[in-house]
mmCIF file of C-alpha atoms and ligand atoms in Angstrom:
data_model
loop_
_atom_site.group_PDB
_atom_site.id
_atom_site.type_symbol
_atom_site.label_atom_id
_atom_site.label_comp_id
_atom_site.label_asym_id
_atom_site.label_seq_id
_atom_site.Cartn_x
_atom_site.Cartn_y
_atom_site.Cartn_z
ATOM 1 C CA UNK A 18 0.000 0.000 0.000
ATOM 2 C CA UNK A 19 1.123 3.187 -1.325
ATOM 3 C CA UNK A 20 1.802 5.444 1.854
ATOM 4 C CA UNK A 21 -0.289 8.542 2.521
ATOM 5 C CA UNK A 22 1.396 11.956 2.138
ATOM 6 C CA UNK A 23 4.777 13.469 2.337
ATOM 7 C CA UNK A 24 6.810 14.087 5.237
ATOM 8 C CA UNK A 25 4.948 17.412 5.959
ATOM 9 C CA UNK A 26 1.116 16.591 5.979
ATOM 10 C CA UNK A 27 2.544 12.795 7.369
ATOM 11 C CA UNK A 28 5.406 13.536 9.416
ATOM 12 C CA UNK A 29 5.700 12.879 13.428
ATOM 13 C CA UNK A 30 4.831 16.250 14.148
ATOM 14 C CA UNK A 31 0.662 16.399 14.561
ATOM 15 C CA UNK A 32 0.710 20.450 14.731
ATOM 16 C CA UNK A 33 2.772 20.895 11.396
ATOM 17 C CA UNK A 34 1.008 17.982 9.719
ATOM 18 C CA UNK A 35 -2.210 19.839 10.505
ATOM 19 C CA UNK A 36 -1.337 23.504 9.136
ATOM 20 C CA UNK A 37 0.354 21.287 5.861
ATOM 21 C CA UNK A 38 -3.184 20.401 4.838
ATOM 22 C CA UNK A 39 -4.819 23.369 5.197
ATOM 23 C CA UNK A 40 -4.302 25.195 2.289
ATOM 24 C CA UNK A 41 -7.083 24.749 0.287
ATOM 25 C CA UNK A 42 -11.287 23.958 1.879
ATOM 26 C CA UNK A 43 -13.903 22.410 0.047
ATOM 27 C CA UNK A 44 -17.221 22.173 2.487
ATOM 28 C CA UNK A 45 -18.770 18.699 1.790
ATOM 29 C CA UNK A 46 -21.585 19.003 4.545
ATOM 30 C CA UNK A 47 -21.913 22.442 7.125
ATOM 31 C CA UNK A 48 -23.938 22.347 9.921
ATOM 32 C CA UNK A 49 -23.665 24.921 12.586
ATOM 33 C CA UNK A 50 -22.331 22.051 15.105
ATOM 34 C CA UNK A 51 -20.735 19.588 12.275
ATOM 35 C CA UNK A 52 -19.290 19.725 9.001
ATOM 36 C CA UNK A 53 -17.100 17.783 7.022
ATOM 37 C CA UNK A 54 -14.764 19.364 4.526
ATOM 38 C CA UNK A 55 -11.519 18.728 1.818
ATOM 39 C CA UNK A 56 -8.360 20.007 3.019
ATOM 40 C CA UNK A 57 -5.163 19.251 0.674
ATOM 41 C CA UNK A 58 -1.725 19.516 1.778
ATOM 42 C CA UNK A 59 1.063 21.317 -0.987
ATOM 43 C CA UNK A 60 1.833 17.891 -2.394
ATOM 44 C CA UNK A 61 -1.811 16.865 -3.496
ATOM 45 C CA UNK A 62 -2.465 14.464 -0.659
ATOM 46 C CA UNK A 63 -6.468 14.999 -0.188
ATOM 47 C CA UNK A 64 -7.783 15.048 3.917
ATOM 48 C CA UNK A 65 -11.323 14.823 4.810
ATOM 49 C CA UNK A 66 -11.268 17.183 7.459
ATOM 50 C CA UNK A 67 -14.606 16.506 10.367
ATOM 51 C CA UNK A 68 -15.490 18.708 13.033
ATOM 52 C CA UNK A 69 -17.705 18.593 15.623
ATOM 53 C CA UNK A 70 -19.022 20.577 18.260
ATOM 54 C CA UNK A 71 -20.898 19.988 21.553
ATOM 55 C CA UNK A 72 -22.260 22.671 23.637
ATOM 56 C CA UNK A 73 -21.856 22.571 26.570
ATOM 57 C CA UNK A 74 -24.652 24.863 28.159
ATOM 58 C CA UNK A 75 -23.668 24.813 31.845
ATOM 59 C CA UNK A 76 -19.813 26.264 31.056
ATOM 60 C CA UNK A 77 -20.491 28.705 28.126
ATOM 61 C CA UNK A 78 -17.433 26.920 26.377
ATOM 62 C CA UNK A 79 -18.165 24.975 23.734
ATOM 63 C CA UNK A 80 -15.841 21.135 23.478
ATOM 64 C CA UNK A 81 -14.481 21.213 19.485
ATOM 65 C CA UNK A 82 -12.834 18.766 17.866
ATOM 66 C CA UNK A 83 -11.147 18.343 14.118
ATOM 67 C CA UNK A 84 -10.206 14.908 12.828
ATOM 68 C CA UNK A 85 -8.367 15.155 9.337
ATOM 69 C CA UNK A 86 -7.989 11.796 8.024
ATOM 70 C CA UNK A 87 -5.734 11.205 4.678
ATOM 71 C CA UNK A 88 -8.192 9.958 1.708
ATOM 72 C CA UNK A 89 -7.886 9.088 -2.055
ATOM 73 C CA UNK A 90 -9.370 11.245 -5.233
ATOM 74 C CA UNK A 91 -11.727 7.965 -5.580
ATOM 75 C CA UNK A 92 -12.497 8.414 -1.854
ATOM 76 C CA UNK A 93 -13.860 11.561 -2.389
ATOM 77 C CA UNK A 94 -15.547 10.976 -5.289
ATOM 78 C CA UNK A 95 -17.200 8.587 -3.418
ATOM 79 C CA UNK A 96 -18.023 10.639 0.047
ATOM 80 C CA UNK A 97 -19.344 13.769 -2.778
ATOM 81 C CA UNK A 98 -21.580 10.912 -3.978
ATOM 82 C CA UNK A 99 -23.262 10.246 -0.977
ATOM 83 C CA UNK A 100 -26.262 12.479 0.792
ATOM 84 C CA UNK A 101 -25.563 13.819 4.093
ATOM 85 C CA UNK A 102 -26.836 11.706 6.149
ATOM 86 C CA UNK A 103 -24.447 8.872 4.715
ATOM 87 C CA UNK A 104 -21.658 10.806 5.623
ATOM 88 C CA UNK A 105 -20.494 10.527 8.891
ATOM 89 C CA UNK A 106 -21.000 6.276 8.328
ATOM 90 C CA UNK A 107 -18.474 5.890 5.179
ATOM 91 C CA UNK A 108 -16.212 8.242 6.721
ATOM 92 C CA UNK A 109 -15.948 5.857 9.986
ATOM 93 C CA UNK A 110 -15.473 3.512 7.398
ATOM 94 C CA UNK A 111 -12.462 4.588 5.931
ATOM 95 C CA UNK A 112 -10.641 5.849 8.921
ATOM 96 C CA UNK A 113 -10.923 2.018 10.344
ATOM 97 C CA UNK A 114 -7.664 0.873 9.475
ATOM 98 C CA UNK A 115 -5.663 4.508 9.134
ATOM 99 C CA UNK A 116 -4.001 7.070 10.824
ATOM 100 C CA UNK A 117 -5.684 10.156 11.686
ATOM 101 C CA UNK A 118 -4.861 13.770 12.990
ATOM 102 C CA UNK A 119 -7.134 14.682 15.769
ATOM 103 C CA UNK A 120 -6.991 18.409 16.796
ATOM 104 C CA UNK A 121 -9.053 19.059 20.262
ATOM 105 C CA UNK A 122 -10.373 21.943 21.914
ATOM 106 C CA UNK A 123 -12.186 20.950 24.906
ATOM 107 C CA UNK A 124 -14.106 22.594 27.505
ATOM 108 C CA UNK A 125 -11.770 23.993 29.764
ATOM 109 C CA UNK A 126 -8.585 23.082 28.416
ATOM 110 C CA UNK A 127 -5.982 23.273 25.733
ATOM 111 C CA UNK A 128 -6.001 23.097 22.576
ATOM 112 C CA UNK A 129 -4.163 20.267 21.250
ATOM 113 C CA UNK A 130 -2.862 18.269 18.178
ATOM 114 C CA UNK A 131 -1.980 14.498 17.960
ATOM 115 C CA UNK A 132 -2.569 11.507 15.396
ATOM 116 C CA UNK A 133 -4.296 8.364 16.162
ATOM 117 C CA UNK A 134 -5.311 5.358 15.159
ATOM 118 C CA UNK A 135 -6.913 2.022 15.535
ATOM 119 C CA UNK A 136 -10.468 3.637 14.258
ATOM 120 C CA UNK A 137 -11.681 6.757 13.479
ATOM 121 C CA UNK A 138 -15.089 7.406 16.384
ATOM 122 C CA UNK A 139 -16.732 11.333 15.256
ATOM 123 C CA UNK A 140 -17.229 12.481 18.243
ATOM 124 C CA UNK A 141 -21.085 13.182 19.606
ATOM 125 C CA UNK A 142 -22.006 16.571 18.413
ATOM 126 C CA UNK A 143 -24.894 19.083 18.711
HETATM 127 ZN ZN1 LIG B 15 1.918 16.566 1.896
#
């Protein structure tokens, strides 16, 4: 399998990896809470970027979080393909077996940047 990336959108470093894709946005799905969106790092390699919001009423501070996982041109011909309510489902899908950037902005604390895998969850949103 043909890895994902180059060593800027896939390197070690989660933070750098995550500004390396964001140079171009494509919205596939916006919802005030959710959305799900292209992002494509300098060397072509496509992410389908998902955020997701809950409010959380008690604190005023809302928890955020980003997952950008690494996809193929067929991939998102396929995810374009699909109504919105599919979405969320194939995109699971995909990120089963492969590694993910999370970004995180919870309630309360610190924004922060890390990959992951061993399956992609979308977080519960609003
Ligand atoms: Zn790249």
């Amino acid at each position: 399998v043909k890895p994902f990336g180059c060593p800027a959108c896939a390197g070690d470093d989660a933070a750098a990896a995550w500004e390396a894709i964001r140079g171009r946005r494509d919205s596939l799905a916006e919802d005030s809470h959710f959305g799900v969106s292209l992002g494509a790092c300098a060397c072509g390699q496509l992410h389908v970027v998902v955020f997701a919001e809950r409010i959380d009423w008690a604190g005023g501070e809302d928890d955020q979080t980003w997952l950008a996982l690494p996809v193929t041109a067929e991939e998102v011909e396929l995810l374009r393909s699909l109504p919105e309510d599919r979405l969320e489902a194939a995109i699971v899908g995909l990120g089963s077996a492969r590694r993910f950037l999370v970004r995180s902005f919870p309630t309360g604390g610190s924004l922060g940047t890390w990959w992951r895998d061993g399956g992609l969850v979308i977080p519960r949103h609003d």
